[in-house]
Short mmCIF file of C-alpha atoms and ligand atoms in Angstrom, two decimals:
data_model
loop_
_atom_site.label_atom_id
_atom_site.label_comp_id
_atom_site.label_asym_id
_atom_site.label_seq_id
_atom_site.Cartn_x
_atom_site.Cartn_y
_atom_site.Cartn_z
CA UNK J 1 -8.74 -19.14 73.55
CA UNK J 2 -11.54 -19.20 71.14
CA UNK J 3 -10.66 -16.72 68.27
CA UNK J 4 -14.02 -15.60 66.09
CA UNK J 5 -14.25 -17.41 63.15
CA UNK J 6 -15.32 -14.22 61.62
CA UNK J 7 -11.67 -12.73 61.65
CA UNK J 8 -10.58 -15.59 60.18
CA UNK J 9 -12.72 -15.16 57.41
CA UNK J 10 -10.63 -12.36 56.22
CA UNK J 11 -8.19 -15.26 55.46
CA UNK J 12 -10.29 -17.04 53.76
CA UNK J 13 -11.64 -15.96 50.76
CA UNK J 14 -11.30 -18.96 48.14
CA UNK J 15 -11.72 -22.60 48.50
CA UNK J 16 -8.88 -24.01 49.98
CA UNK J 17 -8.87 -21.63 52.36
CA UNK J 18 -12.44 -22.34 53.22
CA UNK J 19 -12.03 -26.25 53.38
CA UNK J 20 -9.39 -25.31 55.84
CA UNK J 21 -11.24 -23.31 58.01
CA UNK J 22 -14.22 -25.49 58.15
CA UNK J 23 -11.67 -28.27 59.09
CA UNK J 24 -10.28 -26.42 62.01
CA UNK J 25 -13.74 -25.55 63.11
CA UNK J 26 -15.04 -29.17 63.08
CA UNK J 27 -12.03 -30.72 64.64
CA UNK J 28 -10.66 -28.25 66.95
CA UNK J 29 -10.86 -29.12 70.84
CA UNK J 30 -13.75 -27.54 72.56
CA UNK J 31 -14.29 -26.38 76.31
CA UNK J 32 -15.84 -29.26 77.08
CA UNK J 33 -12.85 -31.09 76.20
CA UNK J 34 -10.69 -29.51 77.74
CA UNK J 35 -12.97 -29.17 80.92
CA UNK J 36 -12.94 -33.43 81.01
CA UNK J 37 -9.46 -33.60 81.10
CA UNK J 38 -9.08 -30.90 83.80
CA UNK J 39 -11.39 -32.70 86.19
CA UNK J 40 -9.18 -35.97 85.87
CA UNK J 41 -6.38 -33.84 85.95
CA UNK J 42 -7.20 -32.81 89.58
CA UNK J 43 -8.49 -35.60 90.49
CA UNK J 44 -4.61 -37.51 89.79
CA UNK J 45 -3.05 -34.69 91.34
CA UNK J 46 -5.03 -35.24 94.84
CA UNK J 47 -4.45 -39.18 94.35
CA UNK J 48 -0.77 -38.67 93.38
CA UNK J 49 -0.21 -36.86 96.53
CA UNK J 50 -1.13 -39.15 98.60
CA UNK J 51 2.04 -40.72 98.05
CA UNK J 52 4.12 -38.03 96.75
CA UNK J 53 3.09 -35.22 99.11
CA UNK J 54 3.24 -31.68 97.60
CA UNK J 55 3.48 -33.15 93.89
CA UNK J 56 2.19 -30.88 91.26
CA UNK J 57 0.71 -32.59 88.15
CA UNK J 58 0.39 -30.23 85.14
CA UNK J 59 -1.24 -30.39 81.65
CA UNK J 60 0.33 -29.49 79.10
CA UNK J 61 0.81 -29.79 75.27
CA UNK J 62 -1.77 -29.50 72.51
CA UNK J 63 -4.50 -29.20 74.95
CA UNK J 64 -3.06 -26.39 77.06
CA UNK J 65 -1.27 -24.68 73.87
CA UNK J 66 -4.43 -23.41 71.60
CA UNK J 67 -3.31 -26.68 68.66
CA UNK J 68 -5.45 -29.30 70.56
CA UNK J 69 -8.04 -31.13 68.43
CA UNK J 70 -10.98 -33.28 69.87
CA UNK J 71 -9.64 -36.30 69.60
CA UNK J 72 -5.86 -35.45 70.65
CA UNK J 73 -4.54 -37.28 73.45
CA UNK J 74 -3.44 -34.97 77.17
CA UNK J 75 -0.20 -34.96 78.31
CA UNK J 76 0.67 -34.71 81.68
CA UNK J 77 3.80 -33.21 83.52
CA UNK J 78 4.08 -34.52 87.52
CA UNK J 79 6.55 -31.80 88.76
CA UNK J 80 7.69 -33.44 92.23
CA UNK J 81 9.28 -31.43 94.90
CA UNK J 82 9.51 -28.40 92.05
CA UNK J 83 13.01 -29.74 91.45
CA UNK J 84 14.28 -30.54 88.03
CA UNK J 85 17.47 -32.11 88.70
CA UNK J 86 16.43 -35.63 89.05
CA UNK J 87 18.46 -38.22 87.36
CA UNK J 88 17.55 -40.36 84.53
CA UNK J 89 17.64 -43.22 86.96
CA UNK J 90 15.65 -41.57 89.49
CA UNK J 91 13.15 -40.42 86.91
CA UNK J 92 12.33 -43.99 85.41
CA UNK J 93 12.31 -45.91 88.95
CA UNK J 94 9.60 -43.15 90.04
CA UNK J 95 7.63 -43.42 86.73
CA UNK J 96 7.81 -47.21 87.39
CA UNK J 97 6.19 -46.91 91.40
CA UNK J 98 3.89 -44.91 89.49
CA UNK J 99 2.40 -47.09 87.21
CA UNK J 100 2.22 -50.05 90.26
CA UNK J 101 0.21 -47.29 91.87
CA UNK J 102 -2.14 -45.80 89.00
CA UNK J 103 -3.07 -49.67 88.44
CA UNK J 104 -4.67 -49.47 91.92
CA UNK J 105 -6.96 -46.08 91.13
CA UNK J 106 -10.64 -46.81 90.29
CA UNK J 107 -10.76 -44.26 87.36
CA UNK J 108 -7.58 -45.67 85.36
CA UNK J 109 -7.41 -48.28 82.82
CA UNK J 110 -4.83 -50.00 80.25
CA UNK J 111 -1.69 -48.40 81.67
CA UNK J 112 1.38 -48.98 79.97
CA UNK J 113 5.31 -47.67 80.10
CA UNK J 114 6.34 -46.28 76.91
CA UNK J 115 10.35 -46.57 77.28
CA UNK J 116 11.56 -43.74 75.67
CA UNK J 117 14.15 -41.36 76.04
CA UNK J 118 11.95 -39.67 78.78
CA UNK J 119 9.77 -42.28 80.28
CA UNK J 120 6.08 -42.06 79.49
CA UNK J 121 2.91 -43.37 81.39
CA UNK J 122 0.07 -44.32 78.48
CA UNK J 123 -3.13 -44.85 80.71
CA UNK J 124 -6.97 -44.32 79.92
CA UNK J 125 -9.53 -42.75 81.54
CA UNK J 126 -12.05 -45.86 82.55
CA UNK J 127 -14.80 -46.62 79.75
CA UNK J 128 -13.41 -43.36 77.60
CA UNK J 129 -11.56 -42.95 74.78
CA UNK J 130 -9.42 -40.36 76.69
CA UNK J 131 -5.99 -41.02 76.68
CA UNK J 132 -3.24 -39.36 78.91
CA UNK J 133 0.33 -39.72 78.51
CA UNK J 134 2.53 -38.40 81.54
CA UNK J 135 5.88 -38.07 82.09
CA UNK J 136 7.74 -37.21 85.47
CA UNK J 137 9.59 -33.84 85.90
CA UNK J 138 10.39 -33.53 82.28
CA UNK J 139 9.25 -29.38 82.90
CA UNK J 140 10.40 -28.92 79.18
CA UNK J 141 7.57 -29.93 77.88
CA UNK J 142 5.80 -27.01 80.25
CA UNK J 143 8.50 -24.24 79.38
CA UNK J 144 7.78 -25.00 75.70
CA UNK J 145 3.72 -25.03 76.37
CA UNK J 146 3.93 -21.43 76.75
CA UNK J 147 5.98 -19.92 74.16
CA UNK J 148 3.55 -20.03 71.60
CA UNK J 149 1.43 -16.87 71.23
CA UNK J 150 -0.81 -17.33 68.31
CA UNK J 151 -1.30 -14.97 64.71
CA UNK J 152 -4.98 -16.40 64.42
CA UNK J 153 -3.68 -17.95 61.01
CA UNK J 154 -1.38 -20.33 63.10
CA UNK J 155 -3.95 -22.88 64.63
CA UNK J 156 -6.05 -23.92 61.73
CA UNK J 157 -2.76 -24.44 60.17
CA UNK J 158 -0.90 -26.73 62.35
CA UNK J 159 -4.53 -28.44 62.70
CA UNK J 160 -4.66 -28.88 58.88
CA UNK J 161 -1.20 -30.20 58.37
CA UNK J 162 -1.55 -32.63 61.30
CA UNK J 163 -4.62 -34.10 59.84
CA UNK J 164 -2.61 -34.00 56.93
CA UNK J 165 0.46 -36.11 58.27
CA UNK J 166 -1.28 -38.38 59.76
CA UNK J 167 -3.70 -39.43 57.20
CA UNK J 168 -0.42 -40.00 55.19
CA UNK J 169 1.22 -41.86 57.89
CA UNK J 170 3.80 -39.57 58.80
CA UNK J 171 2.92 -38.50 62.17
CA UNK J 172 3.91 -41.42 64.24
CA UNK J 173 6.95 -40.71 66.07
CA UNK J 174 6.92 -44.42 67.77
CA UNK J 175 6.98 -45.60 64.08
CA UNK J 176 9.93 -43.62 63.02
CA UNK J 177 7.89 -40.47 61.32
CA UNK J 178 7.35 -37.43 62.86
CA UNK J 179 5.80 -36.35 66.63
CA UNK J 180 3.08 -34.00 66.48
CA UNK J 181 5.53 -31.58 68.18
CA UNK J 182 8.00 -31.97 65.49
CA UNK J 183 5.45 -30.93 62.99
CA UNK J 184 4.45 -27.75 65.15
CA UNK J 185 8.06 -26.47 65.27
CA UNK J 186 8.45 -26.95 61.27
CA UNK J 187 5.52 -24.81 60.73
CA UNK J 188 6.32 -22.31 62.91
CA UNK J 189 9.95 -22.38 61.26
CA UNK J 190 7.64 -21.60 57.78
CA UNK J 191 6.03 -18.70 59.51
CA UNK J 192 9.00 -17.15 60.73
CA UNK J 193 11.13 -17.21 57.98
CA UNK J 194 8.72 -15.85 55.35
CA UNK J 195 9.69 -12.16 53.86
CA UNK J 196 6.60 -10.99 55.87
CA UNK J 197 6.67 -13.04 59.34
CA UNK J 198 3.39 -14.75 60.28
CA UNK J 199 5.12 -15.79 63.74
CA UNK J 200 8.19 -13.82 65.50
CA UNK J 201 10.66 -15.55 67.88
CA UNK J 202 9.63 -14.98 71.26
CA UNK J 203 12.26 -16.06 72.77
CA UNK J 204 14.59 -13.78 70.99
CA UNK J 205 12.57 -10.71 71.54
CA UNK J 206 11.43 -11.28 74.89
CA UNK J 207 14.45 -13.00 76.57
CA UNK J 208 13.32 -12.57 80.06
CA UNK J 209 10.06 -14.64 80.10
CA UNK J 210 11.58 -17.46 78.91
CA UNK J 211 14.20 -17.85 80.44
CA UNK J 212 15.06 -21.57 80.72
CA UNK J 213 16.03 -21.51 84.14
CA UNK J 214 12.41 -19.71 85.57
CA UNK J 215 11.13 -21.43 88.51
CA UNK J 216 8.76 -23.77 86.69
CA UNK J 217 5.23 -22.63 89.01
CA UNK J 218 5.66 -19.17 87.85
CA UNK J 219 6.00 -20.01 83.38
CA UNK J 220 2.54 -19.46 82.52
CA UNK J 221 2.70 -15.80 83.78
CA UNK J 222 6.14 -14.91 81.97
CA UNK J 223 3.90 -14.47 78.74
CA UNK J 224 0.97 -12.69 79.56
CA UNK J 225 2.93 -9.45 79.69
CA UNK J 226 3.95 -9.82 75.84
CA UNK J 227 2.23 -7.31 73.62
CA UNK J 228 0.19 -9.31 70.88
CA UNK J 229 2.35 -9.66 67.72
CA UNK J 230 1.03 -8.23 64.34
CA UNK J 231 1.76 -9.34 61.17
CA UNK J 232 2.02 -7.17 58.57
CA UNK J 233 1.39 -10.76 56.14
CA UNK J 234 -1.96 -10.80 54.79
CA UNK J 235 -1.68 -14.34 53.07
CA UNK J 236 -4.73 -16.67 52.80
CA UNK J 237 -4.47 -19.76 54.83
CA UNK J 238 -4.53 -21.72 51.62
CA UNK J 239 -1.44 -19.63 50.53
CA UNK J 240 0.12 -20.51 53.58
CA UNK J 241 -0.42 -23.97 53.49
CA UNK J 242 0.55 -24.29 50.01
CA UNK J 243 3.93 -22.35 50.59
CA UNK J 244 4.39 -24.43 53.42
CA UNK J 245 4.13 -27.44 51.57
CA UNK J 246 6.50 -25.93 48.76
CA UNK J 247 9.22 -24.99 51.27
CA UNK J 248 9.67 -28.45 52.85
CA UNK J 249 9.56 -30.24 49.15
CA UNK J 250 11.81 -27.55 47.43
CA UNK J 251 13.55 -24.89 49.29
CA UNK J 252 14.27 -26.39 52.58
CA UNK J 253 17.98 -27.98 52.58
CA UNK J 254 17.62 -30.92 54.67
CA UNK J 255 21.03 -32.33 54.87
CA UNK J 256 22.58 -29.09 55.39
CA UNK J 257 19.92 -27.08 57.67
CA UNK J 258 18.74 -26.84 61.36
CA UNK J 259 15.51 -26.13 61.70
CA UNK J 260 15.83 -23.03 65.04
CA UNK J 261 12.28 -21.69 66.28
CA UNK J 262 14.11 -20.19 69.06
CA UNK J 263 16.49 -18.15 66.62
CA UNK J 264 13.83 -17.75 63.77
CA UNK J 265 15.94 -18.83 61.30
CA UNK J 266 17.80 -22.17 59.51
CA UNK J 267 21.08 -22.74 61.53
CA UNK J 268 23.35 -24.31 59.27
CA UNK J 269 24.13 -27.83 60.27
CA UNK J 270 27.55 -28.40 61.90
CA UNK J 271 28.90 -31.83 63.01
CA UNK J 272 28.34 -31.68 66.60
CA UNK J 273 26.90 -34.98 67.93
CA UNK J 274 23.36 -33.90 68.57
CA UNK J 275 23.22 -33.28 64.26
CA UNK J 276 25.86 -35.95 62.95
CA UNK J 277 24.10 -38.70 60.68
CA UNK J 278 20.54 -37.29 61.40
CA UNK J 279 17.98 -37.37 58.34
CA UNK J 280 15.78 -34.41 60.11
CA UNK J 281 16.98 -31.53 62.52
CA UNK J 282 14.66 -29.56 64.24
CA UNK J 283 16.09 -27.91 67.38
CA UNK J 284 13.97 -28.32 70.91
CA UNK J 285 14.04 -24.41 71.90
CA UNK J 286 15.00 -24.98 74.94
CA UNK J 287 16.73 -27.93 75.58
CA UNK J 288 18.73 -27.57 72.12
CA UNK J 289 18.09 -31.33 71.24
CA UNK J 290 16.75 -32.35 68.18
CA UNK J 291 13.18 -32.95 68.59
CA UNK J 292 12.87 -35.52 65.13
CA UNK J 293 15.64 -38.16 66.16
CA UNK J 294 12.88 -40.81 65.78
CA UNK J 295 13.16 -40.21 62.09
CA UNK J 296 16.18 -42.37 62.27
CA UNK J 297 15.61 -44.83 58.85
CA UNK J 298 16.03 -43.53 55.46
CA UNK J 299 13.28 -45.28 53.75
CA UNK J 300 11.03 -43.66 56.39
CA UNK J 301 12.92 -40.17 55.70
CA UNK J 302 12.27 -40.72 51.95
CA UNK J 303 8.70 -41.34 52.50
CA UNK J 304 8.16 -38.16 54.52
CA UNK J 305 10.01 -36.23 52.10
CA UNK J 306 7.86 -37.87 49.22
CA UNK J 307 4.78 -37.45 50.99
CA UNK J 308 5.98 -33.34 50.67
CA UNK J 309 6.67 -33.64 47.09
CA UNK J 310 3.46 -35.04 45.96
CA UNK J 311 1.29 -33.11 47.77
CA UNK J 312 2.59 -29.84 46.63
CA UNK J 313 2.50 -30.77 43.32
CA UNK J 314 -1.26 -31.76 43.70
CA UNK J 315 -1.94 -29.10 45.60
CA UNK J 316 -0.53 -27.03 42.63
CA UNK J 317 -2.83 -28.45 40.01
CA UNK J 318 -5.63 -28.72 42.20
CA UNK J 319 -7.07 -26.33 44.39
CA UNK J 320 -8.76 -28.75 46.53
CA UNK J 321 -7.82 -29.97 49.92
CA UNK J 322 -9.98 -33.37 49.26
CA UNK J 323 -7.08 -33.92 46.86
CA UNK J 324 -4.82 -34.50 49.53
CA UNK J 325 -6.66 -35.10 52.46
CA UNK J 326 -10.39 -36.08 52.34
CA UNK J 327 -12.33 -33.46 54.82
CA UNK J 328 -15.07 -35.34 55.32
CA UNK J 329 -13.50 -38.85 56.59
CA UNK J 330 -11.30 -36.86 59.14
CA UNK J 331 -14.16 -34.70 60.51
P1 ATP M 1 -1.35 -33.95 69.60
O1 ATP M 1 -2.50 -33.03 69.51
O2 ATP M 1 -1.15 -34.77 68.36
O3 ATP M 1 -1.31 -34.76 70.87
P2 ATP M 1 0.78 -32.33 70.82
O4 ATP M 1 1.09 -30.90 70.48
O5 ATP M 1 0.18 -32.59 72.17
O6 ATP M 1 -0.06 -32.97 69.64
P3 ATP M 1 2.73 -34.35 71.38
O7 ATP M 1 3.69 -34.95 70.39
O8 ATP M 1 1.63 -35.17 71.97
O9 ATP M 1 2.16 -33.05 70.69
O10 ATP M 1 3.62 -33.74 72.55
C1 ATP M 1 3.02 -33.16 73.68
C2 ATP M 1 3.84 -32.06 74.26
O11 ATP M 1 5.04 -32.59 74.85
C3 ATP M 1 4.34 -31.05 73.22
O12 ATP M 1 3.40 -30.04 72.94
C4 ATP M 1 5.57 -30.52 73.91
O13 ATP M 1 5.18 -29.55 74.87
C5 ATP M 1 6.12 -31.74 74.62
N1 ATP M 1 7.12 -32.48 73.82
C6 ATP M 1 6.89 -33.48 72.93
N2 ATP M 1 8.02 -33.96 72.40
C7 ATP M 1 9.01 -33.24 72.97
C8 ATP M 1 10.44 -33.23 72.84
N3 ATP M 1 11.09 -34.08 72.01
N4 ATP M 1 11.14 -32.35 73.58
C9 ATP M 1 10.51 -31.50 74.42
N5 ATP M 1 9.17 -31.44 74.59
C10 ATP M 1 8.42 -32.29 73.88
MG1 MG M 2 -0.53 -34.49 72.84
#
């Protein structure tokens, strides 16, 4: 995973492109990280099965995907009996036995259901600040893990404009804002549909590794066969994070536009129920849902939007990413 930060230099040759980098660098998620959560990773699974025999408990999300920071939470996927046709129902009841039984395990503290569309299972790891969120056979969430093959330029940018969200309160998907995952998928939208791609659409090139039906133990081999991508796009990161910003405040037709990773494109929005009355759309590229439904009031639409505006137009004037986000007190 660790890209030189020597090749990214030849992204960043002026300031904000610097700031950025030395952002990404302080706050990205090291090996160690990564090697805590494994250990309580396998640790679960082997408790987990002593009442679910043959249960497989996965990591996924920013800490499997390349776009983890250090201080980003790990989500968990418990694939039981390698099925994913469990009901709803079935789904919740088992997430429920599951929290009566986590509250017994020595290692686990504060555990909490998060009712949400897919049930979720908020727990700490005991005297850490290591927080796990799992959810039971939702295998999207590990499909989706592995689609994203990564232009160097991509992970110090979705870093940056994470930071950036959620220092202006806009990454908060319980609080009607947008998930982390939301944000990921709108700047990989950016990247795609630039004159000179930064990010192609996997799934549209390469078909048959991601295949939405794949038997869900063999997903994180699909990709490895995929010939790295290259760009012919030379921009700075502070170019890109600038245009990005510009797109979503300007160009970007929110009412009327889908936002499609898995087609690399805008689809235009028609009235089918998953799109009617929404304020954001930004298509799951898989499932086909829409990913920002939390964003469901307009004053918290507005502000998101708003937030867009003005930091573009700062951004504009001044070249200085401490002029929309201060580096040092997110570090
Ligand atoms: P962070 O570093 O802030 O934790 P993250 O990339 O892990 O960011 P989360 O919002 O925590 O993002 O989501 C974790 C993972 O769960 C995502 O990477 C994605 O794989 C999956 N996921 C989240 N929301 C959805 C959704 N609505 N539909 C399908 N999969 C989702
Ligand atoms: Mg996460």
């Amino acid at each position: 995973l660790p890209e030189s930060s020597n090749s990214l230099q030849a992204y960043a040759k002026d300031k904000l492109s610097d700031q950025m980098v030395e952002l990404f660098e302080a706050c990205q998620q090291q090996a160690c990280d990564l090697k805590r959560k494994e250990v309580c990773r396998a640790q679960l699974q082997l408790d987990i099965q002593r009442v679910y025999a043959g249960a497989r408990l996965y990591l996924t999300g920013s800490s499997m995907n390349g776009l983890g920071c250090r201080s980003s939470d790990a989500d968990l996927c418990l694939v039981l009996k390698g099925k994913v046709s469990f009901t709803v129902l079935k789904t919740t009841a088992t997430t429920i036995n599951l929290m009566m039984f986590l509250c017994f395990i020595a290692y686990v503290e504060r555990t909490q259901l998060i009712r949400a569309k897919v049930p979720i299972l908020r727990f700490r790891e005991k005297g850490s600040d290591l927080q796990f969120d799992l959810n039971v056979n939702n295998t999207v969430g590990i499909r989706n893990t592995f689609l994203l093959r990564t232009d160097l330029r991509i992970r110090p940018m979705i870093l940056v404009v994470k930071k950036w969200a959620r220092h202006h309160q806009i990454n908060d998907a319980s609080k009607g804002t947008l998930s982390s995952y939301t944000l990921v998928l709108m700047v990989l939208h950016y990247l795609q549909t630039l004159k000179e791609p930064v990010v192609p659409s996997l799934q549209r090139d390469y078909p048959e590794c991601f295949n939405p039906f794949m038997d869900i133990d063999i997903v994180p081999e699909g990709p490895k066969h995929i010939p790295p991508y290259k760009s012919t796009n030379q921009s700075s990161l502070g170019d890109l994070f600038r245009g990005f910003l510009r797109y979503y405040a300007t160009d970007f037709r929110w009412d009327k536009q889908v936002i499609s990773v898995r087609e690399a494109r805008a689809l235009p929005k028609i009235n089918s129920q998953e799109w009617r009355n929404k304020y954001i759309c930004v298509e799951e590229p898989f499932e086909r849902n829409n990913v920002a439904r939390a964003v469901h009031e307009k004053a918290k639409f507005d502000a998101i939007k708003a937030q867009f505006a003005e930091s573009c137009r700062i951004l504009q004037e001044r070249k200085d990413l401490n002029s929309i986000l201060p580096v040092r007190a997110v570090i």
